[in-house]
Short mmCIF file of C-alpha atoms in Angstrom, two decimals:
data_model
loop_
_atom_site.label_atom_id
_atom_site.label_comp_id
_atom_site.label_asym_id
_atom_site.label_seq_id
_atom_site.Cartn_x
_atom_site.Cartn_y
_atom_site.Cartn_z
CA UNK A 1 -0.01 0.28 -0.05
CA UNK A 2 1.56 3.41 -1.18
CA UNK A 3 1.58 6.42 1.30
CA UNK A 4 -0.20 8.49 -1.69
CA UNK A 5 -3.00 5.72 -1.50
CA UNK A 6 -3.03 6.32 1.80
CA UNK A 7 -3.38 9.47 1.85
CA UNK A 8 -6.13 9.54 -0.08
CA UNK A 9 -7.78 7.01 1.82
CA UNK A 10 -8.77 7.70 5.66
CA UNK A 11 -10.54 4.03 6.21
CA UNK A 12 -7.82 2.69 4.22
CA UNK A 13 -5.61 4.45 6.41
CA UNK A 14 -6.47 3.56 10.02
CA UNK A 15 -6.48 -0.01 8.73
CA UNK A 16 -3.05 -0.01 8.01
CA UNK A 17 -2.15 1.92 11.79
CA UNK A 18 -3.98 -1.06 13.28
CA UNK A 19 -1.77 -3.20 11.66
CA UNK A 20 1.10 -0.37 11.81
CA UNK A 21 2.12 -0.37 8.70
CA UNK A 22 2.33 3.53 8.84
CA UNK A 23 3.61 5.57 11.33
CA UNK A 24 1.49 7.99 13.08
CA UNK A 25 -1.41 9.31 10.99
CA UNK A 26 -0.93 12.45 9.81
CA UNK A 27 -3.42 15.10 10.97
CA UNK A 28 -7.29 14.99 9.48
CA UNK A 29 -7.31 18.91 9.68
CA UNK A 30 -11.00 18.85 7.53
CA UNK A 31 -13.22 16.68 7.22
CA UNK A 32 -16.64 17.15 5.00
CA UNK A 33 -19.37 14.88 5.51
CA UNK A 34 -23.04 15.03 3.98
CA UNK A 35 -22.76 18.39 1.62
CA UNK A 36 -25.47 19.35 -0.09
CA UNK A 37 -26.14 23.22 -0.77
CA UNK A 38 -28.95 24.07 -3.38
CA UNK A 39 -29.56 27.98 -4.62
CA UNK A 40 -32.69 28.62 -5.82
CA UNK A 41 -32.99 29.14 -10.02
CA UNK A 42 -30.48 26.73 -9.72
CA UNK A 43 -31.28 23.43 -7.51
CA UNK A 44 -28.97 21.75 -5.51
CA UNK A 45 -25.78 22.20 -6.84
CA UNK A 46 -23.88 20.04 -3.69
CA UNK A 47 -25.48 17.02 -2.87
CA UNK A 48 -24.01 14.64 -0.63
CA UNK A 49 -20.05 15.37 -1.03
CA UNK A 50 -17.36 13.95 1.65
CA UNK A 51 -14.30 14.91 1.68
CA UNK A 52 -11.25 15.01 3.99
CA UNK A 53 -7.83 17.28 4.05
CA UNK A 54 -5.10 16.43 5.99
CA UNK A 55 -1.90 17.92 7.75
CA UNK A 56 0.58 19.29 4.45
CA UNK A 57 -1.64 18.12 2.19
CA UNK A 58 -1.95 20.65 -1.14
CA UNK A 59 -5.47 19.17 -3.01
CA UNK A 60 -6.69 20.32 -5.86
CA UNK A 61 -10.51 20.73 -6.49
CA UNK A 62 -11.46 20.40 -10.22
CA UNK A 63 -14.96 20.08 -12.28
CA UNK A 64 -16.69 21.80 -14.87
CA UNK A 65 -17.83 25.34 -14.36
CA UNK A 66 -20.66 25.61 -11.64
CA UNK A 67 -19.95 22.54 -10.03
CA UNK A 68 -19.78 24.36 -6.71
CA UNK A 69 -16.33 23.91 -5.89
CA UNK A 70 -16.03 27.29 -5.04
CA UNK A 71 -19.07 27.21 -2.83
CA UNK A 72 -17.55 24.17 -1.46
CA UNK A 73 -14.35 25.71 -0.23
CA UNK A 74 -16.78 28.68 1.47
CA UNK A 75 -19.61 26.27 2.86
CA UNK A 76 -16.85 25.14 4.90
CA UNK A 77 -15.97 27.88 6.39
CA UNK A 78 -19.91 28.13 6.81
CA UNK A 79 -19.23 31.75 4.52
CA UNK A 80 -21.35 30.42 2.58
CA UNK A 81 -24.56 28.82 4.76
CA UNK A 82 -25.46 24.73 4.14
CA UNK A 83 -28.54 23.31 4.01
CA UNK A 84 -27.21 20.47 5.41
CA UNK A 85 -23.08 19.48 6.33
CA UNK A 86 -20.96 18.23 9.51
CA UNK A 87 -17.78 20.06 8.85
CA UNK A 88 -15.30 18.87 11.40
CA UNK A 89 -12.37 21.69 10.25
CA UNK A 90 -9.07 22.48 12.29
CA UNK A 91 -10.57 20.27 15.71
CA UNK A 92 -14.19 22.85 14.89
CA UNK A 93 -17.27 21.33 14.69
CA UNK A 94 -17.53 24.21 12.46
CA UNK A 95 -22.53 23.86 12.17
CA UNK A 96 -22.22 23.99 15.95
CA UNK A 97 -20.31 27.72 15.78
CA UNK A 98 -21.60 31.06 16.98
CA UNK A 99 -20.31 33.85 15.22
CA UNK A 100 -17.53 34.55 17.35
CA UNK A 101 -16.02 31.16 17.54
CA UNK A 102 -16.18 31.19 13.75
CA UNK A 103 -14.09 34.18 13.36
CA UNK A 104 -11.21 32.52 15.34
CA UNK A 105 -11.95 29.84 12.95
CA UNK A 106 -12.05 31.75 9.70
CA UNK A 107 -8.33 33.25 11.50
CA UNK A 108 -6.80 30.35 10.95
CA UNK A 109 -7.57 29.27 7.25
CA UNK A 110 -6.01 31.95 5.04
CA UNK A 111 -8.11 32.26 2.10
CA UNK A 112 -6.93 33.53 -1.32
CA UNK A 113 -9.39 34.59 -3.91
CA UNK A 114 -10.08 34.67 -8.37
CA UNK A 115 -9.89 38.52 -8.04
CA UNK A 116 -7.42 39.39 -5.29
CA UNK A 117 -9.88 41.27 -3.48
CA UNK A 118 -6.96 43.78 -2.28
CA UNK A 119 -8.86 47.08 -0.84
CA UNK A 120 -8.06 48.77 -4.20
CA UNK A 121 -7.15 52.28 -2.79
CA UNK A 122 -4.97 51.49 0.05
CA UNK A 123 -1.40 50.73 0.16
CA UNK A 124 -0.31 47.40 -0.53
CA UNK A 125 1.43 47.61 3.60
CA UNK A 126 -2.43 48.17 4.31
CA UNK A 127 -3.71 45.23 2.53
CA UNK A 128 -0.95 43.13 4.65
CA UNK A 129 -1.76 44.76 8.35
CA UNK A 130 -5.20 43.60 7.47
CA UNK A 131 -4.24 39.81 7.89
CA UNK A 132 -3.88 40.41 11.18
CA UNK A 133 -7.31 41.32 12.23
CA UNK A 134 -8.81 38.81 14.18
CA UNK A 135 -5.56 38.96 16.45
CA UNK A 136 -5.31 42.44 16.85
CA UNK A 137 -7.50 44.86 18.42
CA UNK A 138 -9.51 45.99 15.08
CA UNK A 139 -9.18 49.69 15.57
CA UNK A 140 -4.70 49.60 15.94
CA UNK A 141 -5.25 47.90 12.16
CA UNK A 142 -7.58 49.74 10.17
CA UNK A 143 -4.19 50.94 8.74
CA UNK A 144 -1.08 50.98 7.98
CA UNK A 145 -0.88 54.42 9.69
CA UNK A 146 -2.22 53.15 13.16
CA UNK A 147 -0.14 49.86 13.37
CA UNK A 148 1.57 49.16 15.78
CA UNK A 149 5.78 48.67 14.83
CA UNK A 150 5.63 44.92 15.08
CA UNK A 151 2.87 44.45 12.92
CA UNK A 152 3.98 46.43 10.48
CA UNK A 153 7.31 44.23 10.47
CA UNK A 154 5.52 41.34 10.22
CA UNK A 155 3.86 42.84 7.13
CA UNK A 156 7.11 43.91 5.31
CA UNK A 157 8.50 40.34 6.12
CA UNK A 158 5.45 38.60 4.69
CA UNK A 159 5.90 40.78 1.78
CA UNK A 160 9.41 39.57 1.21
CA UNK A 161 8.27 36.74 1.50
CA UNK A 162 6.54 37.20 -1.64
CA UNK A 163 9.29 39.31 -3.63
CA UNK A 164 7.05 42.52 -2.94
CA UNK A 165 9.13 44.39 -0.25
CA UNK A 166 9.73 47.47 -2.59
CA UNK A 167 6.13 47.97 -3.40
CA UNK A 168 4.94 47.92 0.34
CA UNK A 169 4.10 52.05 -0.14
CA UNK A 170 2.26 52.00 -3.75
CA UNK A 171 -1.17 51.65 -3.77
CA UNK A 172 -3.31 48.62 -4.32
CA UNK A 173 -4.73 50.00 -7.56
CA UNK A 174 -0.97 50.02 -9.20
CA UNK A 175 -0.09 46.48 -9.30
CA UNK A 176 -0.81 44.05 -11.94
CA UNK A 177 -2.75 40.80 -11.76
CA UNK A 178 0.39 38.71 -10.50
CA UNK A 179 1.61 41.19 -7.99
CA UNK A 180 -1.72 41.97 -6.85
CA UNK A 181 -2.32 38.49 -6.10
CA UNK A 182 0.92 38.23 -4.36
CA UNK A 183 0.12 40.38 -1.99
CA UNK A 184 -3.13 38.35 -0.94
CA UNK A 185 -0.85 35.61 -0.59
CA UNK A 186 1.06 37.67 1.81
CA UNK A 187 -1.77 39.12 2.97
CA UNK A 188 -3.54 35.49 3.28
CA UNK A 189 0.19 34.94 5.31
CA UNK A 190 0.03 37.26 8.15
CA UNK A 191 -2.66 35.27 9.06
CA UNK A 192 -0.49 33.12 10.51
CA UNK A 193 -2.84 30.69 9.09
CA UNK A 194 -2.62 26.32 9.72
CA UNK A 195 -4.75 25.73 6.44
CA UNK A 196 -4.65 27.88 2.86
CA UNK A 197 -7.60 28.23 0.39
CA UNK A 198 -8.00 29.27 -3.14
CA UNK A 199 -10.43 29.48 -5.08
CA UNK A 200 -8.56 29.53 -8.71
CA UNK A 201 -6.08 31.35 -7.76
CA UNK A 202 -4.31 31.70 -11.04
CA UNK A 203 -7.60 32.40 -13.19
CA UNK A 204 -7.09 35.78 -13.97
CA UNK A 205 -3.40 35.66 -14.87
CA UNK A 206 -1.25 35.10 -18.03
CA UNK A 207 -0.07 31.13 -18.10
CA UNK A 208 3.79 32.14 -17.08
CA UNK A 209 2.68 34.66 -13.76
CA UNK A 210 -0.21 31.74 -12.92
CA UNK A 211 2.89 29.30 -13.13
CA UNK A 212 4.71 31.22 -10.80
CA UNK A 213 1.95 32.05 -7.90
CA UNK A 214 1.33 28.53 -8.09
CA UNK A 215 5.19 27.89 -7.34
CA UNK A 216 4.99 30.92 -4.78
CA UNK A 217 1.71 29.07 -3.19
CA UNK A 218 2.73 25.58 -3.05
CA UNK A 219 6.29 26.92 -2.10
CA UNK A 220 4.52 28.51 1.30
CA UNK A 221 1.89 25.92 1.46
CA UNK A 222 5.66 23.33 2.42
CA UNK A 223 7.56 26.25 3.85
CA UNK A 224 4.86 26.92 6.84
CA UNK A 225 3.93 22.87 6.71
CA UNK A 226 0.27 24.27 5.72
CA UNK A 227 -2.63 22.49 4.74
CA UNK A 228 -3.89 23.20 1.05
CA UNK A 229 -7.23 22.99 -0.58
CA UNK A 230 -7.27 25.09 -3.73
CA UNK A 231 -9.69 25.14 -6.50
CA UNK A 232 -8.31 24.74 -10.54
CA UNK A 233 -9.55 25.04 -14.39
CA UNK A 234 -6.10 24.44 -15.39
CA UNK A 235 -5.91 20.89 -15.13
CA UNK A 236 -1.54 20.85 -15.58
CA UNK A 237 -1.74 23.27 -12.28
CA UNK A 238 -3.60 20.51 -10.63
CA UNK A 239 -1.66 16.94 -11.77
CA UNK A 240 1.87 20.23 -11.15
CA UNK A 241 0.94 22.02 -7.63
CA UNK A 242 -1.44 19.04 -5.64
CA UNK A 243 -0.37 15.74 -4.13
CA UNK A 244 -3.83 14.71 -4.77
CA UNK A 245 -6.75 15.85 -6.92
CA UNK A 246 -10.61 15.22 -6.16
CA UNK A 247 -12.73 15.79 -8.94
CA UNK A 248 -16.47 17.25 -8.38
CA UNK A 249 -18.93 16.12 -11.22
CA UNK A 250 -22.69 16.83 -10.74
CA UNK A 251 -22.48 17.54 -6.83
CA UNK A 252 -20.85 15.04 -5.64
CA UNK A 253 -17.06 13.82 -5.67
CA UNK A 254 -16.31 11.83 -8.57
CA UNK A 255 -12.75 11.57 -8.07
CA UNK A 256 -10.44 11.27 -5.28
CA UNK A 257 -6.39 9.87 -6.33
CA UNK A 258 -2.85 11.58 -5.42
CA UNK A 259 -2.34 13.26 -8.25
CA UNK A 260 0.71 10.86 -9.36
CA UNK A 261 -1.48 9.01 -10.12
CA UNK A 262 -3.86 10.82 -12.22
CA UNK A 263 -3.56 12.00 -16.03
CA UNK A 264 -4.41 15.03 -18.02
CA UNK A 265 -6.84 13.14 -19.64
CA UNK A 266 -8.20 11.16 -17.14
CA UNK A 267 -8.43 14.32 -15.78
CA UNK A 268 -10.70 15.50 -18.61
CA UNK A 269 -13.10 12.74 -18.59
CA UNK A 270 -14.62 14.85 -15.90
CA UNK A 271 -14.97 17.97 -18.35
CA UNK A 272 -16.61 15.52 -21.06
CA UNK A 273 -20.57 15.92 -19.34
CA UNK A 274 -22.63 18.89 -18.59
CA UNK A 275 -23.16 19.72 -15.30
CA UNK A 276 -26.61 20.52 -14.23
CA UNK A 277 -26.50 21.10 -11.25
CA UNK B 1 -38.27 42.60 -42.61
CA UNK B 2 -42.23 41.15 -42.07
CA UNK B 3 -40.26 39.06 -39.80
CA UNK B 4 -38.72 41.68 -37.62
CA UNK B 5 -40.42 41.33 -33.95
CA UNK B 6 -42.91 44.91 -33.80
CA UNK B 7 -41.45 47.54 -31.93
CA UNK B 8 -42.81 48.59 -28.86
CA UNK B 9 -41.53 52.38 -29.33
CA UNK B 10 -42.92 53.02 -32.23
CA UNK B 11 -46.56 51.95 -31.42
CA UNK B 12 -48.91 54.81 -32.43
CA UNK B 13 -50.50 55.72 -28.62
CA UNK B 14 -53.55 54.95 -27.64
CA UNK B 15 -56.46 57.00 -26.35
CA UNK B 16 -55.87 56.50 -22.46
CA UNK B 17 -52.03 57.95 -22.72
CA UNK B 18 -53.62 60.35 -25.52
CA UNK B 19 -55.86 61.99 -22.28
CA UNK B 20 -52.84 61.45 -20.39
CA UNK B 21 -50.46 63.78 -22.40
CA UNK B 22 -53.32 66.50 -22.77
CA UNK B 23 -54.23 66.49 -19.28
CA UNK B 24 -50.98 66.62 -18.72
CA UNK B 25 -50.51 69.62 -20.83
CA UNK B 26 -53.40 71.00 -18.83
CA UNK B 27 -51.81 71.30 -15.77
CA UNK B 28 -48.87 72.86 -17.13
CA UNK B 29 -50.74 75.88 -18.08
CA UNK B 30 -53.10 76.33 -15.12
CA UNK B 31 -50.09 76.09 -13.08
CA UNK B 32 -48.19 79.15 -15.31
CA UNK B 33 -51.78 80.43 -14.55
CA UNK B 34 -51.22 79.89 -10.77
CA UNK B 35 -47.11 81.17 -10.76
CA UNK B 36 -48.91 84.22 -12.64
CA UNK B 37 -46.32 84.30 -15.45
CA UNK B 38 -47.16 87.52 -17.27
CA UNK B 39 -44.90 88.93 -20.37
CA UNK B 40 -46.04 92.45 -19.49
CA UNK B 41 -44.77 92.54 -16.64
CA UNK B 42 -41.71 91.44 -17.65
CA UNK B 43 -41.52 94.02 -20.32
CA UNK B 44 -42.17 96.39 -18.42
CA UNK B 45 -40.35 94.93 -15.00
CA UNK B 46 -37.22 95.39 -17.69
CA UNK B 47 -36.28 99.19 -17.22
CA UNK B 48 -36.59 98.17 -13.39
CA UNK B 49 -33.93 96.21 -13.15
CA UNK B 50 -31.40 98.18 -15.05
CA UNK B 51 -32.32 100.11 -12.95
CA UNK B 52 -31.55 99.22 -9.35
CA UNK B 53 -28.65 97.20 -11.60
CA UNK B 54 -27.17 100.96 -12.25
CA UNK B 55 -28.14 102.05 -8.49
CA UNK B 56 -26.00 99.01 -7.38
CA UNK B 57 -22.58 100.23 -9.52
CA UNK B 58 -20.33 101.50 -8.25
CA UNK B 59 -20.52 99.51 -5.17
CA UNK B 60 -19.74 101.03 -2.11
CA UNK B 61 -16.73 99.54 -0.50
CA UNK B 62 -16.38 102.11 2.66
CA UNK B 63 -18.51 99.04 4.53
CA UNK B 64 -15.78 96.22 3.20
CA UNK B 65 -14.37 95.50 6.65
CA UNK B 66 -17.48 95.24 8.19
CA UNK B 67 -18.64 93.25 5.17
CA UNK B 68 -15.68 91.23 5.19
CA UNK B 69 -16.36 90.01 8.94
CA UNK B 70 -20.18 89.16 7.97
CA UNK B 71 -19.13 86.91 4.99
CA UNK B 72 -16.11 85.30 7.22
CA UNK B 73 -18.79 84.24 10.24
CA UNK B 74 -21.03 83.00 6.82
CA UNK B 75 -18.42 81.10 5.51
CA UNK B 76 -17.46 79.42 9.07
CA UNK B 77 -21.29 78.76 9.70
CA UNK B 78 -21.57 76.72 6.06
CA UNK B 79 -18.48 75.10 7.62
CA UNK B 80 -18.98 74.22 11.20
CA UNK B 81 -22.43 73.33 9.73
CA UNK B 82 -21.03 71.16 6.85
CA UNK B 83 -18.41 69.69 9.24
CA UNK B 84 -20.83 67.93 11.70
CA UNK B 85 -23.47 67.36 9.65
CA UNK B 86 -20.78 64.53 7.04
CA UNK B 87 -20.29 63.00 10.60
CA UNK B 88 -23.61 62.12 11.62
CA UNK B 89 -24.35 61.92 7.73
CA UNK B 90 -21.67 59.62 7.99
CA UNK B 91 -22.79 57.21 10.86
CA UNK B 92 -26.20 57.80 9.26
CA UNK B 93 -25.92 56.33 6.34
CA UNK B 94 -24.29 52.81 7.97
CA UNK B 95 -27.14 51.93 9.56
CA UNK B 96 -29.07 53.19 6.46
CA UNK B 97 -27.20 50.60 3.78
CA UNK B 98 -29.06 47.29 3.44
CA UNK B 99 -25.20 45.72 3.55
CA UNK B 100 -23.95 47.54 6.26
CA UNK B 101 -26.66 47.80 8.46
CA UNK B 102 -27.19 45.62 11.22
CA UNK B 103 -30.86 45.53 11.75
CA UNK B 104 -33.88 46.15 9.17
CA UNK B 105 -35.71 48.45 11.95
CA UNK B 106 -32.07 50.58 12.13
CA UNK B 107 -32.06 50.90 8.71
CA UNK B 108 -35.53 51.83 7.59
CA UNK B 109 -35.64 54.63 10.44
CA UNK B 110 -32.15 55.41 9.69
CA UNK B 111 -33.88 56.35 5.64
CA UNK B 112 -36.64 57.63 7.39
CA UNK B 113 -34.44 60.53 9.27
CA UNK B 114 -32.19 61.24 6.06
CA UNK B 115 -35.49 61.54 3.74
CA UNK B 116 -37.14 63.82 6.21
CA UNK B 117 -33.82 66.36 7.41
CA UNK B 118 -34.14 65.91 2.58
CA UNK B 119 -37.48 66.25 2.44
CA UNK B 120 -37.80 69.60 4.74
CA UNK B 121 -36.87 73.33 3.15
CA UNK B 122 -33.45 74.99 5.21
CA UNK B 123 -35.57 78.04 5.20
CA UNK B 124 -38.36 76.03 7.29
CA UNK B 125 -35.44 74.48 9.17
CA UNK B 126 -33.69 77.70 10.15
CA UNK B 127 -37.48 79.43 11.34
CA UNK B 128 -37.16 76.31 13.32
CA UNK B 129 -34.52 76.73 14.60
CA UNK B 130 -34.20 80.31 14.96
CA UNK B 131 -37.67 79.79 17.34
CA UNK B 132 -35.93 76.84 18.95
CA UNK B 133 -31.96 78.67 19.45
CA UNK B 134 -32.97 81.76 19.08
CA UNK B 135 -31.95 84.36 16.18
CA UNK B 136 -27.89 83.79 14.98
CA UNK B 137 -25.21 81.61 13.38
CA UNK B 138 -26.13 79.32 15.62
CA UNK B 139 -29.32 78.53 14.63
CA UNK B 140 -28.10 78.98 10.85
CA UNK B 141 -24.88 76.48 11.85
CA UNK B 142 -27.37 73.83 12.97
CA UNK B 143 -30.44 74.49 9.95
CA UNK B 144 -26.93 73.77 7.59
CA UNK B 145 -25.74 70.81 9.73
CA UNK B 146 -29.78 69.13 9.17
CA UNK B 147 -29.76 70.23 5.63
CA UNK B 148 -25.77 68.55 4.96
CA UNK B 149 -27.39 65.28 6.88
CA UNK B 150 -30.35 64.63 4.42
CA UNK B 151 -28.40 65.54 1.68
CA UNK B 152 -24.98 63.72 2.65
CA UNK B 153 -27.14 60.18 4.36
CA UNK B 154 -28.33 59.88 1.06
CA UNK B 155 -24.90 59.70 -1.23
CA UNK B 156 -23.25 58.08 1.39
CA UNK B 157 -25.51 55.63 1.71
CA UNK B 158 -25.69 54.62 -2.16
CA UNK B 159 -21.77 55.28 -2.54
CA UNK B 160 -21.61 52.33 0.35
CA UNK B 161 -24.24 50.93 -1.10
CA UNK B 162 -22.24 50.38 -4.85
CA UNK B 163 -18.68 49.00 -2.98
CA UNK B 164 -17.11 45.76 -4.18
CA UNK B 165 -18.31 42.78 -1.43
CA UNK B 166 -15.14 40.97 -2.31
CA UNK B 167 -12.89 42.89 -0.13
CA UNK B 168 -15.28 42.71 2.72
CA UNK B 169 -16.21 39.16 1.65
CA UNK B 170 -11.64 38.82 2.39
CA UNK B 171 -11.46 40.49 5.60
CA UNK B 172 -14.94 39.08 6.82
CA UNK B 173 -12.29 35.96 6.53
CA UNK B 174 -10.12 36.67 8.21
CA UNK B 175 -12.20 37.27 11.08
CA UNK B 176 -12.41 41.01 10.57
CA UNK B 177 -15.60 42.47 12.68
CA UNK B 178 -18.32 44.61 11.47
CA UNK B 179 -16.84 48.28 12.19
CA UNK B 180 -12.97 47.15 11.05
CA UNK B 181 -14.98 45.58 7.85
CA UNK B 182 -16.26 49.34 7.24
CA UNK B 183 -13.52 50.97 7.80
CA UNK B 184 -10.62 49.14 6.53
CA UNK B 185 -13.10 48.06 3.23
CA UNK B 186 -16.19 49.65 2.94
CA UNK B 187 -14.82 53.26 3.90
CA UNK B 188 -11.44 53.50 1.57
CA UNK B 189 -14.10 52.41 -1.65
CA UNK B 190 -16.02 55.20 -0.61
CA UNK B 191 -13.63 58.09 -0.16
CA UNK B 192 -14.20 59.25 -3.31
CA UNK B 193 -17.86 59.11 -3.68
CA UNK B 194 -17.50 60.60 0.79
CA UNK B 195 -15.41 63.60 -0.85
CA UNK B 196 -17.14 64.71 -3.63
CA UNK B 197 -20.78 64.47 -1.92
CA UNK B 198 -19.01 66.33 1.20
CA UNK B 199 -17.74 69.53 -1.15
CA UNK B 200 -20.92 69.63 -3.06
CA UNK B 201 -22.60 69.55 0.62
CA UNK B 202 -19.56 72.21 1.57
CA UNK B 203 -20.71 74.88 -1.47
CA UNK B 204 -24.49 74.56 -1.06
CA UNK B 205 -24.40 75.38 2.47
CA UNK B 206 -22.22 78.55 1.04
CA UNK B 207 -24.58 79.32 -1.44
CA UNK B 208 -27.66 78.84 1.43
CA UNK B 209 -25.99 80.28 4.86
CA UNK B 210 -26.40 83.50 2.11
CA UNK B 211 -30.01 83.00 2.28
CA UNK B 212 -30.48 82.20 5.45
CA UNK B 213 -29.98 85.24 7.35
CA UNK B 214 -33.00 87.02 6.06
CA UNK B 215 -34.83 84.79 8.43
CA UNK B 216 -32.76 85.54 10.99
CA UNK B 217 -30.05 82.96 11.26
CA UNK B 218 -27.16 84.77 10.30
CA UNK B 219 -24.39 85.21 8.15
CA UNK B 220 -24.15 88.10 5.36
CA UNK B 221 -28.14 87.44 4.50
CA UNK B 222 -29.61 90.15 6.75
CA UNK B 223 -27.04 92.69 5.69
CA UNK B 224 -28.43 92.21 2.49
CA UNK B 225 -32.21 92.49 3.58
CA UNK B 226 -31.31 95.71 6.14
CA UNK B 227 -29.27 97.33 2.82
CA UNK B 228 -31.90 96.08 -0.08
CA UNK B 229 -34.59 97.10 2.67
CA UNK B 230 -33.46 100.71 3.10
CA UNK B 231 -32.74 101.04 -0.76
CA UNK B 232 -28.64 101.50 -0.06
CA UNK B 233 -28.34 99.34 -3.14
CA UNK B 234 -24.37 99.96 -3.58
CA UNK B 235 -24.05 98.14 -0.68
CA UNK B 236 -26.32 95.65 -1.70
CA UNK B 237 -24.13 95.56 -4.69
CA UNK B 238 -20.95 95.22 -2.80
CA UNK B 239 -22.52 92.61 -0.93
CA UNK B 240 -24.01 90.68 -3.87
CA UNK B 241 -20.53 91.02 -5.02
CA UNK B 242 -18.58 89.77 -1.91
CA UNK B 243 -20.97 86.78 -2.12
CA UNK B 244 -20.19 85.71 -5.45
CA UNK B 245 -16.35 86.36 -4.90
CA UNK B 246 -16.96 83.54 -1.80
CA UNK B 247 -18.98 81.06 -3.95
CA UNK B 248 -16.33 81.38 -7.20
CA UNK B 249 -13.73 80.33 -4.28
CA UNK B 250 -15.70 77.69 -2.57
CA UNK B 251 -16.15 75.74 -5.85
CA UNK B 252 -13.33 77.11 -7.08
CA UNK B 253 -11.12 75.51 -3.58
CA UNK B 254 -13.87 72.31 -3.32
CA UNK B 255 -12.85 71.75 -7.63
CA UNK B 256 -8.87 71.67 -6.94
CA UNK B 257 -9.51 69.28 -3.86
CA UNK B 258 -11.76 66.92 -5.98
CA UNK B 259 -8.88 66.66 -8.79
CA UNK B 260 -6.01 66.08 -6.05
CA UNK B 261 -8.47 63.30 -4.96
CA UNK B 262 -10.18 61.35 -7.38
#
């Protein structure tokens, strides 16, 4: 039994552990069971999703447009309320969390968006400083002008990690797409996250910059010993920048396998049938 | 060509619509009568206008220092009223923004307050405040403040409503609270609109602060009224010229700030 198969199959992992065949199991950080979500006019988008993500893994989530990949990410943090789900995330039962506890959980998860979602009229440094909202009194980190010195220094360090310390004083609306996404990544690092989520992080970037950003995203995930769950339409990226690929079709998980056992043609089959939901 | 769908705009209006147009025109003609529009009176009044303008020139600058002082007070009244108005508008606008308000009841209450401030004319507010706090610039300042709330409250709320919700979602994901999201994502994005509306409010306040003096709410208006009542047209000319200069300066200044910030 290969480690990659163990990684993707928790039941086999548990059996193997019991038999003493493997070392201590990696921590299960995200466990989703029976996730259902429907939208008015679109019907059921997610129909009983089951998904496990272990510490240190990089998991790519693929599937055709409208199949519910982004919804899945958001439902796991209740940024969108699921109709039904049992989700355990970083040791918290997400469905039972009250608002303040939910905020604390979200703070442990760095989220990188397709459109970067920076505050465009604020400086790059201010945008990165915003990553510390959950651990600082709000008014102190509203902007770089009010932030304490150690927070500014930490934000500069995060910018340095993504190679953009020289742009700290620039306004976010003056950045290129690739720079913008790097700043979003620095902002996520500023959260001191345990888990990274990215929703089509390179969809709006050209192929070269897209590769650079994915390289950086995976590199930081490895260096910081984080876990990465990202949505992608780029099958080459999924194969290159993930340990495991999870494919969604018609609201259900249809593929869940280590990336090194898959090929582009195998992944294309997922896109063969159109999704109604 | 025959297959083209019929164009609604090219339809011949039906009888009810014709009747509606006709009633509209009749009402307008009736309104002209109600407004006492009279071409002969206008023609007859033109020489009088010329005479009054003639009597105003050359303007009498003997009291220019007094007039300048009154103009300064008028401007101060407009400035203070606008600043306080903008301040209160900001908080009311948060409550009056569907996406930011903490509760629907507060939303409707804030909307009502803003609408009420806007729909009551400033002269009526001035009369109300003169009766409440007495004659003088304080009544004028309160009037301008309330008028600004009616004006800015609406535009601030609309600006916040239109802000891209992406950065707000990002901050929410990072664990930011409601006030932090407003301060860090909504306010910076809506800032150009806030500045624009505030500067327009200041221009509007300077113009209306001139008129408020007519009902005793302080400022240069009362000087103008006295000069006109006493037929001191040359002094009135000086005051009107000063008002023109002040309004022009404020407009130029606000245009410059707008260019710089936008």
